[in-house]
Short mmCIF file of C-alpha atoms and ligand atoms in Angstrom, two decimals:
data_model
loop_
_atom_site.label_atom_id
_atom_site.label_comp_id
_atom_site.label_asym_id
_atom_site.label_seq_id
_atom_site.Cartn_x
_atom_site.Cartn_y
_atom_site.Cartn_z
CA UNK T 416 -17.32 0.66 -13.70
CA UNK T 417 -18.82 -1.33 -10.87
CA UNK T 418 -15.87 -3.32 -9.51
CA UNK T 419 -12.54 -1.52 -9.76
CA UNK T 420 -9.13 -2.40 -8.35
CA UNK T 421 -6.68 0.33 -7.36
CA UNK T 422 -3.03 -0.73 -7.33
CA UNK T 423 0.19 1.00 -6.44
CA UNK T 424 2.36 0.83 -9.56
CA UNK T 425 5.78 1.38 -8.02
CA UNK T 426 7.18 0.78 -4.51
CA UNK T 427 4.21 2.11 -2.53
CA UNK T 428 3.27 5.61 -1.34
CA UNK T 429 2.06 6.59 -4.80
CA UNK T 430 -0.86 8.55 -3.35
CA UNK T 431 -3.38 5.69 -3.24
CA UNK T 432 -5.13 7.18 -0.20
CA UNK T 433 -5.83 10.48 -1.94
CA UNK T 434 -7.10 8.83 -5.14
CA UNK T 435 -9.26 6.28 -3.29
CA UNK T 436 -10.79 9.12 -1.26
CA UNK T 437 -11.66 10.99 -4.47
CA UNK T 438 -13.04 7.95 -6.29
CA UNK T 439 -14.93 6.54 -3.31
CA UNK T 440 -17.49 9.35 -3.64
CA UNK T 441 -18.75 7.32 -6.65
CA UNK T 442 -18.62 3.85 -5.03
CA UNK T 443 -20.79 2.07 -2.47
CA UNK T 444 -18.09 -0.07 -0.88
CA UNK T 445 -14.30 0.24 -0.47
CA UNK T 446 -12.28 -2.89 0.39
CA UNK T 447 -8.72 -3.39 1.65
CA UNK T 448 -7.51 -6.80 0.42
CA UNK T 449 -3.93 -7.28 1.69
CA UNK T 450 -1.19 -5.91 3.89
CA UNK T 451 -1.81 -4.48 7.28
CA UNK T 452 -0.80 -1.50 9.37
CA UNK T 453 2.45 -1.31 7.37
CA UNK T 454 0.38 0.83 4.99
CA UNK T 455 0.00 4.55 5.55
CA UNK T 456 -2.58 6.13 3.26
CA UNK T 457 -2.84 9.89 3.62
CA UNK T 458 -6.01 11.83 2.91
CA UNK T 459 -6.18 15.59 3.31
CA UNK T 460 -9.56 17.22 3.72
CA UNK T 461 -9.20 20.95 4.29
CA UNK T 462 -6.85 21.38 7.22
CA UNK T 463 -7.48 17.86 8.54
CA UNK T 464 -5.00 15.11 7.72
CA UNK T 465 -6.07 11.48 8.07
CA UNK T 466 -3.48 8.69 7.90
CA UNK T 467 -5.21 5.37 7.38
CA UNK T 468 -3.32 2.18 8.13
CA UNK T 469 -5.97 -0.57 8.18
CA UNK T 470 -9.29 1.10 7.51
CA UNK T 471 -10.05 1.71 3.81
CA UNK T 472 -9.64 5.30 2.61
CA UNK T 473 -13.35 5.40 1.72
CA UNK T 474 -14.19 5.90 5.40
CA UNK T 475 -14.24 9.70 5.04
CA UNK T 476 -17.28 9.53 2.74
CA UNK T 477 -20.21 8.87 5.02
CA UNK T 478 -22.29 6.88 2.53
CA UNK T 479 -19.49 4.44 1.80
CA UNK T 480 -19.21 1.07 3.53
CA UNK T 481 -15.69 -0.12 4.31
CA UNK T 482 -14.48 -3.70 4.31
CA UNK T 483 -11.30 -5.33 5.57
CA UNK T 484 -10.89 -8.54 3.59
CA UNK T 485 -9.43 -11.93 4.50
CA UNK T 486 -6.10 -11.06 2.85
CA UNK T 487 -5.36 -8.35 5.41
CA UNK T 488 -3.39 -9.04 8.59
CA UNK T 489 -4.98 -7.16 11.46
CA UNK T 490 -3.23 -5.78 14.50
CA UNK T 491 -6.25 -5.30 16.79
CA UNK T 492 -4.51 -2.63 18.82
CA UNK T 493 -3.66 -0.63 15.69
CA UNK T 494 -7.23 -1.10 14.45
CA UNK T 495 -8.85 0.07 17.68
CA UNK T 496 -6.48 3.06 17.89
CA UNK T 497 -7.41 3.97 14.34
CA UNK T 498 -11.15 3.65 15.02
CA UNK T 499 -10.68 5.85 18.09
CA UNK T 500 -8.79 8.54 16.22
CA UNK T 501 -11.39 8.62 13.44
CA UNK T 502 -14.33 8.70 15.86
CA UNK T 503 -12.70 11.58 17.74
CA UNK T 504 -12.48 13.42 14.43
CA UNK T 505 -16.22 12.94 13.98
CA UNK T 506 -16.15 10.01 11.55
CA UNK T 507 -18.88 7.46 12.07
CA UNK T 508 -17.55 3.88 12.00
CA UNK T 509 -20.33 1.77 13.50
CA UNK T 510 -22.49 0.10 10.88
CA UNK T 511 -19.98 1.08 8.18
CA UNK T 512 -17.03 -1.19 8.90
CA UNK T 513 -17.05 -4.92 8.05
CA UNK T 514 -14.16 -7.25 8.89
CA UNK T 515 -13.65 -10.70 7.39
CA UNK T 516 -13.74 -13.56 9.86
CA UNK T 517 -10.89 -15.09 7.87
CA UNK T 518 -8.42 -12.23 8.25
CA UNK T 519 -5.41 -13.19 10.35
CA UNK T 520 -4.45 -11.47 13.58
CA UNK T 521 -1.10 -9.87 14.21
CA UNK T 522 0.06 -10.98 17.65
CA UNK T 523 2.62 -9.23 19.86
CA UNK T 524 5.14 -11.98 19.08
CA UNK T 525 4.89 -11.18 15.36
CA UNK T 526 6.08 -7.65 16.03
CA UNK T 527 8.82 -8.98 18.30
CA UNK T 528 10.02 -11.49 15.68
CA UNK T 529 9.91 -8.75 13.00
CA UNK T 530 12.21 -6.57 15.07
CA UNK T 531 14.55 -9.45 15.96
CA UNK T 532 14.82 -10.41 12.30
CA UNK T 533 15.55 -6.80 11.34
CA UNK T 534 18.37 -6.64 13.84
CA UNK T 535 20.08 -9.59 12.14
CA UNK T 536 22.04 -9.79 8.90
CA UNK T 537 19.08 -10.31 6.53
CA UNK T 538 17.55 -6.87 6.97
CA UNK T 539 14.73 -5.75 4.64
CA UNK T 540 14.01 -2.39 6.24
CA UNK T 541 10.49 -3.43 7.24
CA UNK T 542 7.97 -1.18 8.93
CA UNK T 543 8.28 -3.31 12.08
CA UNK T 544 4.53 -3.96 12.18
CA UNK T 545 4.85 -7.76 12.38
CA UNK T 546 3.64 -8.27 8.81
CA UNK T 547 6.13 -10.92 7.64
CA UNK T 548 5.93 -13.13 10.75
CA UNK T 549 2.11 -13.01 10.68
CA UNK T 550 1.97 -14.14 7.05
CA UNK T 551 4.56 -16.84 7.88
CA UNK T 552 2.15 -18.28 10.47
CA UNK T 553 -0.76 -17.97 8.05
CA UNK T 554 1.00 -20.04 5.41
CA UNK T 555 2.40 -22.45 8.00
CA UNK T 556 -1.28 -22.97 8.96
CA UNK T 557 -0.68 -21.90 12.53
CA UNK T 558 -2.20 -18.44 12.35
CA UNK T 559 -4.94 -17.07 14.58
CA UNK T 560 -7.87 -15.64 12.67
CA UNK T 561 -10.48 -13.02 13.51
CA UNK T 562 -13.06 -15.85 13.77
CA UNK T 563 -11.01 -17.41 16.60
CA UNK T 564 -11.82 -14.37 18.74
CA UNK T 565 -15.43 -15.55 18.85
CA UNK T 566 -14.71 -18.69 20.87
CA UNK T 567 -12.74 -18.02 24.04
CA UNK T 568 -11.55 -21.61 24.49
CA UNK T 569 -10.36 -21.93 20.86
CA UNK T 570 -8.60 -18.60 21.17
CA UNK T 571 -6.86 -19.60 24.42
CA UNK T 572 -5.74 -22.93 23.02
CA UNK T 573 -4.37 -21.43 19.80
CA UNK T 574 -2.54 -18.66 21.60
CA UNK T 575 -1.02 -21.18 24.05
CA UNK T 576 0.18 -23.48 21.23
CA UNK T 577 1.67 -20.61 19.26
CA UNK T 578 3.40 -19.08 22.24
CA UNK T 579 4.86 -22.40 23.31
CA UNK T 580 6.48 -22.66 19.91
CA UNK T 581 7.58 -19.01 19.81
CA UNK T 582 9.05 -19.22 23.30
CA UNK T 583 11.11 -22.20 22.21
CA UNK T 584 12.44 -20.19 19.30
CA UNK T 585 13.05 -17.10 21.40
CA UNK T 586 14.91 -19.06 24.07
CA UNK T 587 16.91 -21.48 21.95
CA UNK T 588 17.63 -19.50 18.79
CA UNK T 589 17.51 -15.86 19.81
CA UNK T 590 18.46 -16.10 23.48
CA UNK T 591 15.56 -13.77 24.18
CA UNK T 592 13.27 -13.68 27.20
CA UNK T 593 9.97 -15.57 26.90
CA UNK T 594 6.53 -14.10 26.25
CA UNK T 595 3.82 -14.17 28.88
CA UNK T 596 0.85 -16.22 27.62
CA UNK T 597 -1.74 -15.02 30.10
CA UNK T 598 -1.23 -11.34 29.39
CA UNK T 599 -1.74 -11.90 25.68
CA UNK T 600 -4.84 -14.04 26.20
CA UNK T 601 -6.32 -11.32 28.41
CA UNK T 602 -5.47 -8.62 25.90
CA UNK T 603 -7.03 -10.48 22.94
CA UNK T 604 -10.22 -11.33 24.87
CA UNK T 605 -10.60 -7.59 25.47
CA UNK T 606 -10.09 -6.92 21.75
CA UNK T 607 -12.83 -9.38 20.95
CA UNK T 608 -15.37 -7.31 22.90
CA UNK T 609 -14.56 -4.30 20.73
CA UNK T 610 -14.22 -6.06 17.38
CA UNK T 611 -17.11 -8.57 17.49
CA UNK T 612 -19.61 -6.11 16.09
CA UNK T 613 -17.66 -5.72 12.83
CA UNK T 614 -17.08 -9.41 12.02
CA UNK T 615 -18.78 -10.40 8.77
CA UNK T 616 -18.89 -13.14 6.14
CA UNK T 617 -17.14 -10.79 3.72
CA UNK T 618 -17.20 -12.87 0.48
CA UNK T 619 -20.97 -13.31 0.88
CA UNK T 620 -21.46 -9.65 1.76
CA UNK T 621 -19.45 -8.45 -1.25
CA UNK T 622 -20.86 -10.92 -3.77
CA UNK T 623 -24.43 -10.14 -2.69
CA UNK T 624 -23.70 -6.42 -2.97
CA UNK T 625 -22.31 -6.89 -6.50
CA UNK T 626 -25.40 -8.97 -7.44
CA UNK T 627 -27.56 -6.08 -6.25
CA UNK T 628 -25.67 -3.72 -8.56
CA UNK T 629 -23.57 -2.02 -5.89
CA UNK T 630 -20.17 -0.67 -6.91
CA UNK T 631 -16.98 -1.79 -5.21
CA UNK T 632 -13.53 -0.21 -5.10
CA UNK T 633 -10.68 -2.49 -4.00
CA UNK T 634 -7.85 -0.51 -2.41
CA UNK T 635 -4.43 -2.11 -2.70
CA UNK T 636 -1.77 -1.25 -0.18
CA UNK T 637 1.99 -1.11 -0.89
CA UNK T 638 2.90 -1.40 -4.58
CA UNK T 639 3.65 -3.82 -7.41
CA UNK T 640 7.42 -3.95 -6.89
CA UNK T 641 6.81 -4.80 -3.22
CA UNK T 642 4.69 -7.83 -4.20
CA UNK T 643 6.07 -11.05 -2.71
CA UNK T 644 5.73 -12.82 -6.08
CA UNK T 645 6.26 -10.06 -8.63
CA UNK T 646 8.44 -7.57 -6.75
CA UNK T 647 12.11 -7.14 -6.01
CA UNK T 648 12.28 -10.19 -3.72
CA UNK T 649 13.48 -10.45 -0.96
CA UNK T 650 13.11 -6.67 -0.59
CA UNK T 651 9.33 -6.87 -0.70
CA UNK T 652 6.41 -7.14 1.66
CA UNK T 653 4.82 -10.52 2.43
CA UNK T 654 1.56 -10.17 0.50
CA UNK T 655 0.22 -9.61 -3.04
CA UNK T 656 -0.56 -5.93 -3.59
CA UNK T 657 -0.98 -6.65 -7.33
CA UNK T 658 -4.45 -6.89 -8.83
CA UNK T 659 -4.54 -10.71 -8.56
CA UNK T 660 -4.38 -10.29 -4.78
CA UNK T 661 -7.63 -8.33 -4.90
CA UNK T 662 -9.55 -11.53 -5.66
CA UNK T 663 -7.86 -13.87 -3.21
CA UNK T 664 -7.84 -11.20 -0.52
CA UNK T 665 -11.53 -10.34 -0.73
CA UNK T 666 -13.47 -13.31 -2.10
CA UNK T 667 -14.55 -11.43 -5.24
CA UNK T 668 -13.99 -13.68 -8.28
CA UNK T 669 -11.86 -12.47 -11.23
CA UNK T 670 -14.91 -12.57 -13.51
CA UNK T 671 -16.47 -9.75 -11.46
CA UNK T 672 -13.55 -7.32 -11.78
CA UNK T 673 -14.30 -4.63 -14.37
CA UNK T 674 -11.15 -2.52 -14.34
CA UNK T 675 -7.78 -1.90 -12.78
CA UNK T 676 -6.51 1.61 -12.16
CA UNK T 677 -2.80 2.11 -11.52
CA UNK T 678 -1.70 4.83 -9.15
CA UNK T 679 1.51 6.20 -10.57
CA UNK T 680 3.71 8.79 -8.92
CA UNK T 681 5.23 11.26 -11.42
CA UNK T 682 8.68 10.25 -10.12
CA UNK T 683 9.81 7.22 -8.05
CA UNK T 684 10.23 6.65 -4.32
CA UNK T 685 11.09 3.69 -2.15
CA UNK T 686 11.30 3.21 1.65
CA UNK T 687 13.44 0.49 3.15
CA UNK T 688 16.23 -1.47 1.53
CA UNK T 689 16.50 -2.96 -1.94
CA UNK T 690 17.55 -2.04 -5.47
CA UNK T 691 16.31 1.21 -7.01
CA UNK T 692 17.88 1.80 -10.44
CA UNK T 693 16.72 5.42 -10.93
CA UNK T 694 17.52 6.54 -7.38
CA UNK T 695 19.06 10.00 -7.00
CA UNK T 696 21.47 10.02 -4.09
CA UNK T 697 22.52 13.62 -4.70
CA UNK T 698 21.00 17.08 -4.19
CA UNK T 699 18.35 16.43 -6.86
CA UNK T 700 17.04 13.49 -4.79
CA UNK T 701 17.04 15.67 -1.67
CA UNK T 702 15.08 18.31 -3.56
CA UNK T 703 12.41 15.80 -4.61
CA UNK T 704 12.19 14.59 -0.98
CA UNK T 705 11.76 18.09 0.41
CA UNK T 706 9.36 19.42 -2.25
CA UNK T 707 7.36 16.19 -2.27
CA UNK T 708 7.42 15.86 1.56
CA UNK T 709 8.64 12.29 1.06
CA UNK T 710 8.69 10.98 4.61
CA UNK T 711 6.95 7.71 5.54
CA UNK T 712 3.32 8.02 6.64
CA UNK T 713 3.75 4.99 8.93
CA UNK T 714 7.34 5.17 10.17
CA UNK T 715 8.39 8.75 9.36
CA UNK T 716 11.49 7.42 7.57
CA UNK T 717 12.86 9.59 4.73
CA UNK T 718 11.88 8.05 1.41
CA UNK T 719 14.52 7.40 -1.22
CA UNK T 720 13.69 9.44 -4.34
CA UNK T 721 14.53 9.14 -8.02
CA UNK T 722 13.41 9.71 -11.61
CA UNK T 723 10.30 8.21 -13.15
CA UNK T 724 10.98 4.68 -14.35
CA UNK T 725 8.77 3.91 -17.35
CA UNK T 726 10.42 0.49 -17.81
CA UNK T 727 9.31 -0.45 -14.30
CA UNK T 728 5.81 1.03 -14.65
CA UNK T 729 5.35 -0.75 -17.96
CA UNK T 730 6.11 -4.03 -16.16
CA UNK T 731 3.61 -3.02 -13.49
CA UNK T 732 1.00 -2.34 -16.20
CA UNK T 733 1.51 -5.85 -17.55
CA UNK T 734 1.34 -7.64 -14.18
CA UNK T 735 -1.77 -5.77 -13.02
CA UNK T 736 -3.62 -5.29 -16.31
CA UNK T 737 -3.66 -1.52 -15.85
CA UNK T 738 -5.51 0.29 -18.60
CA UNK T 739 -5.91 3.66 -16.93
CA UNK T 740 -3.67 5.47 -14.50
CA UNK T 741 -3.92 8.30 -12.02
CA UNK T 742 -0.67 10.30 -12.11
CA UNK T 743 0.08 11.84 -8.73
CA UNK T 744 2.43 14.53 -7.43
CA UNK T 745 3.01 16.13 -10.84
CA UNK T 746 3.32 19.47 -9.01
CA UNK T 747 6.52 18.25 -7.32
CA UNK T 748 8.37 18.29 -10.66
CA UNK T 749 7.65 22.00 -11.28
CA UNK T 750 10.67 24.27 -11.34
CA UNK T 751 13.30 21.57 -11.90
CA UNK T 752 15.94 22.40 -14.51
CA UNK T 753 15.12 19.30 -16.51
CA UNK T 754 13.34 16.01 -15.92
CA UNK T 755 14.68 12.58 -16.75
CA UNK T 756 12.62 9.51 -17.53
CA UNK T 757 14.08 6.02 -17.62
CA UNK T 758 12.88 4.25 -20.77
CA UNK T 759 15.00 1.08 -20.68
CA UNK T 760 17.62 -0.83 -18.69
CA UNK T 761 20.98 -1.89 -20.07
CA UNK T 762 23.48 -4.45 -18.85
CA UNK T 763 26.90 -4.26 -20.55
CA UNK T 764 25.44 -2.01 -23.25
CA UNK T 765 22.64 -4.47 -24.07
CA UNK T 766 19.02 -3.41 -23.59
CA UNK T 767 16.91 -5.78 -21.51
CA UNK T 768 13.73 -7.13 -23.09
CA UNK T 769 11.85 -7.70 -19.84
CA UNK T 770 11.90 -6.33 -16.32
CA UNK T 771 14.44 -8.16 -14.14
CA UNK T 772 13.05 -8.61 -10.65
CA UNK T 773 16.16 -10.45 -9.41
CA UNK T 774 18.15 -8.27 -7.09
CA UNK T 775 21.54 -9.27 -8.49
CA UNK T 776 20.51 -8.24 -12.00
CA UNK T 777 18.90 -5.03 -10.80
CA UNK T 778 22.14 -4.04 -9.13
CA UNK T 779 23.90 -4.33 -12.50
CA UNK T 780 21.41 -2.44 -14.68
CA UNK T 781 22.12 0.98 -16.08
CA UNK T 782 18.99 3.08 -16.68
CA UNK T 783 18.68 4.63 -20.15
CA UNK T 784 17.25 8.12 -19.79
CA UNK T 785 15.44 10.56 -22.02
CA UNK T 786 15.54 14.17 -20.86
CA UNK T 787 12.51 16.42 -21.00
CA UNK T 788 12.17 20.13 -20.21
CA UNK T 789 10.46 21.10 -16.98
CA UNK T 790 7.79 23.78 -16.61
CA UNK T 791 8.75 26.78 -14.58
CA UNK T 792 5.40 27.54 -13.05
CA UNK T 793 3.11 26.55 -10.21
CA UNK T 794 0.54 24.03 -11.46
CA UNK T 795 -1.01 23.23 -8.07
CA UNK T 796 -4.14 25.34 -8.68
CA UNK T 797 -4.84 24.14 -12.22
CA UNK T 798 -8.21 22.42 -12.58
CA UNK T 799 -8.30 21.54 -16.29
CA UNK T 800 -5.88 19.59 -18.45
CA UNK T 801 -5.92 22.26 -21.16
CA UNK T 802 -4.58 24.83 -18.70
CA UNK T 803 -1.43 22.83 -17.92
CA UNK T 804 1.83 24.21 -19.37
CA UNK T 805 2.74 22.50 -22.65
CA UNK T 806 5.89 20.99 -21.07
CA UNK T 807 3.74 19.30 -18.39
CA UNK T 808 1.37 17.94 -21.07
CA UNK T 809 4.36 16.66 -23.05
CA UNK T 810 5.74 14.97 -19.93
CA UNK T 811 2.39 13.26 -19.28
CA UNK T 812 2.08 12.13 -22.90
CA UNK T 813 5.62 10.79 -22.85
CA UNK T 814 5.27 8.77 -19.64
CA UNK T 815 1.87 7.39 -20.64
CA UNK T 816 3.20 6.27 -24.05
CA UNK T 817 6.32 4.73 -22.54
CA UNK T 818 4.34 2.97 -19.81
CA UNK T 819 1.53 1.84 -22.07
CA UNK T 820 -1.62 3.21 -20.42
CA UNK T 821 -4.08 6.06 -20.66
CA UNK T 822 -4.18 8.74 -18.01
CA UNK T 823 -7.57 9.26 -16.37
CA UNK T 824 -6.59 11.52 -13.48
CA UNK T 825 -3.78 13.93 -12.64
CA UNK T 826 -3.10 15.00 -9.09
CA UNK T 827 -1.36 18.35 -8.58
CA UNK T 828 -1.49 18.59 -4.79
CA UNK T 829 -2.59 16.61 -1.73
CA UNK T 830 -6.04 18.23 -1.42
CA UNK T 831 -9.22 16.83 -2.97
CA UNK T 832 -9.69 19.86 -5.20
CA UNK T 833 -6.12 19.61 -6.55
CA UNK T 834 -7.22 16.97 -9.01
CA UNK T 835 -7.66 17.08 -12.78
CA UNK T 836 -9.95 14.44 -14.30
CA UNK T 837 -9.75 13.51 -17.95
P1 GDP H 924 -0.20 6.01 -0.28
O1 GDP H 924 0.46 5.12 0.71
O2 GDP H 924 -0.08 5.51 -1.67
O3 GDP H 924 -1.63 6.35 0.08
O4 GDP H 924 0.62 7.39 -0.24
P2 GDP H 924 1.11 8.17 1.08
O5 GDP H 924 -0.07 8.79 1.74
O6 GDP H 924 1.99 7.31 1.90
O7 GDP H 924 2.06 9.25 0.43
C1 GDP H 924 1.60 10.18 -0.49
C2 GDP H 924 1.86 11.59 0.06
O8 GDP H 924 1.75 12.54 -0.97
C3 GDP H 924 0.85 12.01 1.12
O9 GDP H 924 1.49 12.87 2.02
C4 GDP H 924 -0.20 12.77 0.31
O10 GDP H 924 -0.89 13.74 1.09
C5 GDP H 924 0.67 13.43 -0.71
N1 GDP H 924 0.05 13.65 -2.02
C6 GDP H 924 -0.85 12.87 -2.68
N2 GDP H 924 -1.08 13.37 -3.92
C7 GDP H 924 -0.29 14.47 -4.03
C8 GDP H 924 -0.05 15.39 -5.10
O11 GDP H 924 -0.58 15.30 -6.20
N3 GDP H 924 0.86 16.39 -4.85
C9 GDP H 924 1.51 16.53 -3.66
N4 GDP H 924 2.37 17.52 -3.52
N5 GDP H 924 1.29 15.68 -2.65
C10 GDP H 924 0.42 14.66 -2.84
P1 IMO H 925 1.62 2.02 1.47
O1 IMO H 925 0.36 1.22 1.41
C1 IMO H 925 5.97 1.94 1.06
C2 IMO H 925 8.02 -1.61 2.58
C3 IMO H 925 8.91 -1.45 3.79
C4 IMO H 925 9.96 -2.51 3.49
C5 IMO H 925 9.13 -3.64 2.86
C6 IMO H 925 8.74 -4.74 3.84
O2 IMO H 925 1.56 3.19 2.36
O3 IMO H 925 2.08 2.34 0.08
P2 IMO H 925 6.90 -4.85 5.77
O4 IMO H 925 6.73 -4.03 7.01
O5 IMO H 925 5.73 -4.81 4.85
O6 IMO H 925 7.35 -6.26 6.04
O7 IMO H 925 8.13 -4.17 5.00
O8 IMO H 925 7.97 -3.01 2.35
N1 IMO H 925 6.62 -1.15 2.76
C7 IMO H 925 6.15 -0.02 2.21
N2 IMO H 925 6.75 0.94 1.49
N3 IMO H 925 4.64 2.02 1.31
C8 IMO H 925 4.02 1.06 2.01
O9 IMO H 925 2.68 1.01 2.16
C9 IMO H 925 4.78 0.00 2.54
N4 IMO H 925 4.48 -1.09 3.30
C10 IMO H 925 5.62 -1.79 3.41
O10 IMO H 925 9.47 -0.16 3.87
O11 IMO H 925 10.84 -2.04 2.53
MG1 MG H 926 1.91 5.21 2.21
#
């Protein structure tokens, strides 16, 4: 498959980083198409752990080129820190990283407005990375783009205009001290010197590469239920992690996409606020969190944990067009007494026909569970499907049938070699 989209099928943190790292060995180019440094994609290689926030998870394969598309919102400080960390770990970035001139820049006031908004009554539980406020400016047509870094006078003028408006808001609405324009202008001119070399006409670069027969992997961040259009709004992020976002966020047309792979965690997690029908708020949830090391890769927050929700993943399959899935963290379910899988939602004893994304409905739903036996053995060293315990195979068959896709990969641990391909 030459152009493949990877999407998170639940509420993020499904293990996209690990799967993209594995698959990118077979691809020429890996592209991030939305989100920003709210993402935390973990890749483990031996005893080294890499947490990627903005740079695609293909960066650890030296023959792979990495692209940050127009749909991404870039915090230049976070980007330069990430480049620094990777270079110090011996990863070569120069000549391998390409950044769209049309990607929007996260400004210090975006992070400030994110934190002010989170301290009010309409809390979402954001990552505090300025994501929402940056996308607000993008859609209000006030945003500052990567291309603006190239012309100092344009950059200065845009920053001044934006800060004038933000200072008004800070002073009059939030009773907050004003932001210093000159410091920010100075800071962003410095960023330009470091970022210039990566700026590229990304749609042209990608479409030419596809014409030449190169293969492209598009790496979604977050997950389907965090999508601003298809997720559990307002408890979502401000972009489109779903497969449709891969086109708008990169400049690759839909006719060039060959396949969509869903990354599906063998249970469910969520960070931040919002409804979560299969959440376990008891000791079983704590056990999943501890065994699965479910703490945020970006913020360190404990992740909320719960049973696998096939009704939700089936919705995700429909929205994204997922045909094949990589099931991750199957090892975490070993040694449980029994495993539950949600197969439907009920309200007042009536089964719902379609997935309700409205929060008020989701708060009313009662998950309908089927119970499956667990396997009482360590599966983290198993390399072949046939060697899995029969209960694990039955679990996989059950969730794939209920969710409506085929399984093409099973991950049984965070390391590259802890992967079973089918
Ligand atoms: P992403 O945001 O989707 O890339 O996922 P994160 O990196 O935020 O969270 C996934 C976590 O699970 C990371 O700590 C991974 O190292 C880890 N992980 C990935 N696959 C597996 C697996 O199959 N088993 C276990 N135990 N851990 C895994
Ligand atoms: P990866 O790519 C899990 C969640 C936040 C919050 C909501 C809005 O690692 O899977 P934002 O900062 O985007 O405005 O926060 O979205 N969120 C994530 N949850 N994984 C992520 O990324 C997330 N990125 C944002 O916790 O609930
Ligand atoms: Mg993550």
